[in-house]
mmCIF file of C-alpha atoms and ligand atoms in Angstrom:
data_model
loop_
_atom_site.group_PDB
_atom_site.id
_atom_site.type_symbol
_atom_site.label_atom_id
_atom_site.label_comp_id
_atom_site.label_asym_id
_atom_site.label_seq_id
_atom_site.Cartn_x
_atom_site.Cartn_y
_atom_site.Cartn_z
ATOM 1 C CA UNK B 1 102.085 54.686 124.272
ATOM 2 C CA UNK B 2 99.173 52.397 122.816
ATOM 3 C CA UNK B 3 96.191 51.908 124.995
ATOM 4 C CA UNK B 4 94.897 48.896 125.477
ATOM 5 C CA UNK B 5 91.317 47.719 125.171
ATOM 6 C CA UNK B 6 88.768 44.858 126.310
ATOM 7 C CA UNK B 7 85.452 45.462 124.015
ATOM 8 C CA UNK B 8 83.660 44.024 126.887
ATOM 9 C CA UNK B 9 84.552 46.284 129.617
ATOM 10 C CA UNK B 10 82.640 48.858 130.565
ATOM 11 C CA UNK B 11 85.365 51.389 131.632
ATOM 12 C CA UNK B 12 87.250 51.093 128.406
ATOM 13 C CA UNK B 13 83.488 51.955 126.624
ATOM 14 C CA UNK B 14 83.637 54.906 128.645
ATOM 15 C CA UNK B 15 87.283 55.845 127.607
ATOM 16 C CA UNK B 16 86.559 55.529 124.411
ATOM 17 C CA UNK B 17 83.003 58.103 124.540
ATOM 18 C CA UNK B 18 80.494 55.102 123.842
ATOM 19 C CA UNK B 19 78.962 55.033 127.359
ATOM 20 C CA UNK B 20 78.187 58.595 128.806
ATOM 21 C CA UNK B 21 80.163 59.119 132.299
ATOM 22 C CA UNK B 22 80.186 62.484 133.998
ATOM 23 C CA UNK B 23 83.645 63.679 133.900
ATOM 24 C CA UNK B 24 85.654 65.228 136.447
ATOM 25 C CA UNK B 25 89.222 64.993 135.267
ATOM 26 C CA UNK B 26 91.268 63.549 132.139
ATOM 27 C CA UNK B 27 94.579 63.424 130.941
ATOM 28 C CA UNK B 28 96.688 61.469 128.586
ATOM 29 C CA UNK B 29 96.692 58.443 130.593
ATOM 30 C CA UNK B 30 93.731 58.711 133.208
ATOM 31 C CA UNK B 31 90.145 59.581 133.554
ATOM 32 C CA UNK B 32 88.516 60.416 136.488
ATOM 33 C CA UNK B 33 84.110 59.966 136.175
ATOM 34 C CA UNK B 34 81.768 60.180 138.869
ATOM 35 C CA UNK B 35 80.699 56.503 140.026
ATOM 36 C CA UNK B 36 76.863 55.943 139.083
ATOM 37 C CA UNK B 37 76.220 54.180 142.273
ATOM 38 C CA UNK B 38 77.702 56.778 145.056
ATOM 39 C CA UNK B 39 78.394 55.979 148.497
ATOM 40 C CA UNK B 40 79.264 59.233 149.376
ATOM 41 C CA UNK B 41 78.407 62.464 148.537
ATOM 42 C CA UNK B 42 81.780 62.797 146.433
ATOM 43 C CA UNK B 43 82.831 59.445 144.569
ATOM 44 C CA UNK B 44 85.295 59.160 142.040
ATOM 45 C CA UNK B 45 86.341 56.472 140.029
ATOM 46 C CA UNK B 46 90.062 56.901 139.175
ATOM 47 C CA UNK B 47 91.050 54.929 135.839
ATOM 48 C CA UNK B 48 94.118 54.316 133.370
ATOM 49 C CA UNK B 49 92.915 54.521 129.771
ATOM 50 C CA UNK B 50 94.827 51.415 128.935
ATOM 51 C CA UNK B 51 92.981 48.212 130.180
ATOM 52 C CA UNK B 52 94.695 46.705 133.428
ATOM 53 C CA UNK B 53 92.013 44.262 134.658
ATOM 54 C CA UNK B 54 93.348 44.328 138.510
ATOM 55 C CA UNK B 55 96.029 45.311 140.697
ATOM 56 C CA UNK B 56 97.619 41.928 140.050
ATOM 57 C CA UNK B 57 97.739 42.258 136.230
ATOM 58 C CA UNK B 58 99.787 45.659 136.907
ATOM 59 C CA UNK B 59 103.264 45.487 135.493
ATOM 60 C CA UNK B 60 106.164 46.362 137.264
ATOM 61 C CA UNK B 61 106.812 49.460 134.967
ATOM 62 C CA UNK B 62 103.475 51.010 135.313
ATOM 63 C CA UNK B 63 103.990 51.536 138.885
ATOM 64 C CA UNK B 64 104.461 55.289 137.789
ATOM 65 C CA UNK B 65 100.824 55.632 136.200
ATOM 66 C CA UNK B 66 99.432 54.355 139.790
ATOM 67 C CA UNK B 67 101.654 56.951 141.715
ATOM 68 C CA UNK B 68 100.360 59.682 139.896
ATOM 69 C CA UNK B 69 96.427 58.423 140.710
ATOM 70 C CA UNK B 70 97.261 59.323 144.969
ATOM 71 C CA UNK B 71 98.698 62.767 143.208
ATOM 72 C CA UNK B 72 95.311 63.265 141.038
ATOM 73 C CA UNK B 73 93.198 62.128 144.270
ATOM 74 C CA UNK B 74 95.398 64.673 146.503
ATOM 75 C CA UNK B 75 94.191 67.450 143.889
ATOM 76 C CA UNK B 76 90.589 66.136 143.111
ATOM 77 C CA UNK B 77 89.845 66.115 147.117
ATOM 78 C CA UNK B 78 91.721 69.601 147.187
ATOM 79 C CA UNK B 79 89.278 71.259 144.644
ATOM 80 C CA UNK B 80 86.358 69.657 145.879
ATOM 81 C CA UNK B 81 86.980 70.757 148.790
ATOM 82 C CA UNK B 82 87.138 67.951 150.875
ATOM 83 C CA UNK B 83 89.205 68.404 154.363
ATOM 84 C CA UNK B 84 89.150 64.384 154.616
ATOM 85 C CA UNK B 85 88.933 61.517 152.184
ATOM 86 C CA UNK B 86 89.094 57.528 151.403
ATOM 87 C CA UNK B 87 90.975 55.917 148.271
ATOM 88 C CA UNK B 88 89.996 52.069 148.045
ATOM 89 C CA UNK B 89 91.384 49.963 145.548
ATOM 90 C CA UNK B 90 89.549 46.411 145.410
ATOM 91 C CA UNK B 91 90.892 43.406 143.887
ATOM 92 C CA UNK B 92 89.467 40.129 142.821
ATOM 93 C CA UNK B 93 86.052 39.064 143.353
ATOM 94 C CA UNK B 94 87.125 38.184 147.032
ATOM 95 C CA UNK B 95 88.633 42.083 147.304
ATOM 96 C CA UNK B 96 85.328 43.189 146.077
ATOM 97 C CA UNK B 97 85.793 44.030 142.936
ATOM 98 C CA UNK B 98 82.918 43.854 140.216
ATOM 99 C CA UNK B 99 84.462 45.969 137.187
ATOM 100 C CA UNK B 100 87.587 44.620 135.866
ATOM 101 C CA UNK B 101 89.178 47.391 134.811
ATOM 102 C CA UNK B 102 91.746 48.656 137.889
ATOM 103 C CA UNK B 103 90.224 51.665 139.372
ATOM 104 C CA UNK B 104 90.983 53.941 142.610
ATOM 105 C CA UNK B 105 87.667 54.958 144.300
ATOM 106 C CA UNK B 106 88.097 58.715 145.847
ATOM 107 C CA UNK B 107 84.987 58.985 148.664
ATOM 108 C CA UNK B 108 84.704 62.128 150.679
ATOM 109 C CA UNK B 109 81.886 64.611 151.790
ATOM 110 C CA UNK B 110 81.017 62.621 154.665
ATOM 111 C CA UNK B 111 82.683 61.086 157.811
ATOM 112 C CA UNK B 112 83.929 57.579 156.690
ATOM 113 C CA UNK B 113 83.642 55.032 159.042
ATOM 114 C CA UNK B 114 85.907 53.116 160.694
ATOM 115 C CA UNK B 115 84.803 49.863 159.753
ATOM 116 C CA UNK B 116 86.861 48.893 156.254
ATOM 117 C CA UNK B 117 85.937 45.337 155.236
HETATM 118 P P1 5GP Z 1 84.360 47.865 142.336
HETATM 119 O O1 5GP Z 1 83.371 47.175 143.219
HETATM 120 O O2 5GP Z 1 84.680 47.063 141.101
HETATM 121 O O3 5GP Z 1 85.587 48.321 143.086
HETATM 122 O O4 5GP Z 1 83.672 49.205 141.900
HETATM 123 C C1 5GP Z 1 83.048 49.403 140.677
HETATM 124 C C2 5GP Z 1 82.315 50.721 140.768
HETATM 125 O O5 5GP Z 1 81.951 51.112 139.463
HETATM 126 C C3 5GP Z 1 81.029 50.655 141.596
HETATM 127 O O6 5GP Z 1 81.111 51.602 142.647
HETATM 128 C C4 5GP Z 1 79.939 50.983 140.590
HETATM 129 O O7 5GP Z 1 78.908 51.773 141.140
HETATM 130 C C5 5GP Z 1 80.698 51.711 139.501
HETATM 131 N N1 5GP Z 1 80.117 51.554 138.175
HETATM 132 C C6 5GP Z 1 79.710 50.381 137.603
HETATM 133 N N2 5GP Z 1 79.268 50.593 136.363
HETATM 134 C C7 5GP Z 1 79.386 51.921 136.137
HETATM 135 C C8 5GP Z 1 79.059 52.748 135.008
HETATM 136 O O8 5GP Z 1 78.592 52.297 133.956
HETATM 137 N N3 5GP Z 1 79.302 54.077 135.136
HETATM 138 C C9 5GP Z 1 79.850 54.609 136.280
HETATM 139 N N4 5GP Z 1 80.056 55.935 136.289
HETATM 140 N N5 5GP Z 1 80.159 53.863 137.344
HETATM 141 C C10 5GP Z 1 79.929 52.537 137.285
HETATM 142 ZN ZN1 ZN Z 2 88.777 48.120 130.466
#
């Protein structure tokens, strides 16, 4: 499977090892880093390797690789031991997205609030 790979974006630079992240999980297709900004005490940032820059550039057949980010966040929050947990996926500037690069956030550690938006 090639990857592909937007010399701009940040989260591809820290695929490919030329920005520093702090790692909590990798495979052949995802990386999971500790955001640098958290807003909770645990905050993951769930990423493919290839270069999707949102949820609407996501192609039908790669609705697999996304399935298996809820099954990664399931077993991050399991041995982080967190009893309760948020995923958030923002899209488009209006979604709140800044980094476009499609990413999962994982929050836990604290009581999330109700409020989403
Ligand atoms: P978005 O608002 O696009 O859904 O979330 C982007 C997230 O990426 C933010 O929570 C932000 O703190 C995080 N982030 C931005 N740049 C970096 C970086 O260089 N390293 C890490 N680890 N996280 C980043
Ligand atoms: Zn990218």
């Amino acid at each position: 499977m090639s990857i592909d790979v937007d010399p701009d974006c940040i989260f591809c630079k820290i695929v490919a090892g030329e920005l520093p992240s702090d790692q909590l999980y990798e495979d052949r297709d995802v990386v999971v880093f500790k955001d640098i900004k958290p807003q909770a005490p645990f905050h993951g940032i769930i990423i493919p390797k290839s270069h999707i820059a949102t949820l609407n550039d996501l192609r039908d057949e790669q609705a697999e690789l996304m399935g298996r980010f809820f099954v990664i966040a399931r077993d991050l929050a399991a041995k982080h031991g967190l009893p309760g947990y948020r995923v958030v996926l923002n899209t488009n500037a209006e979604g709140g997205q800044v980094v476009f690069h499609i990413h999962m956030h994982l929050l836990g550690g604290r009581q999330m609030q109700a409020t989403l938006g």
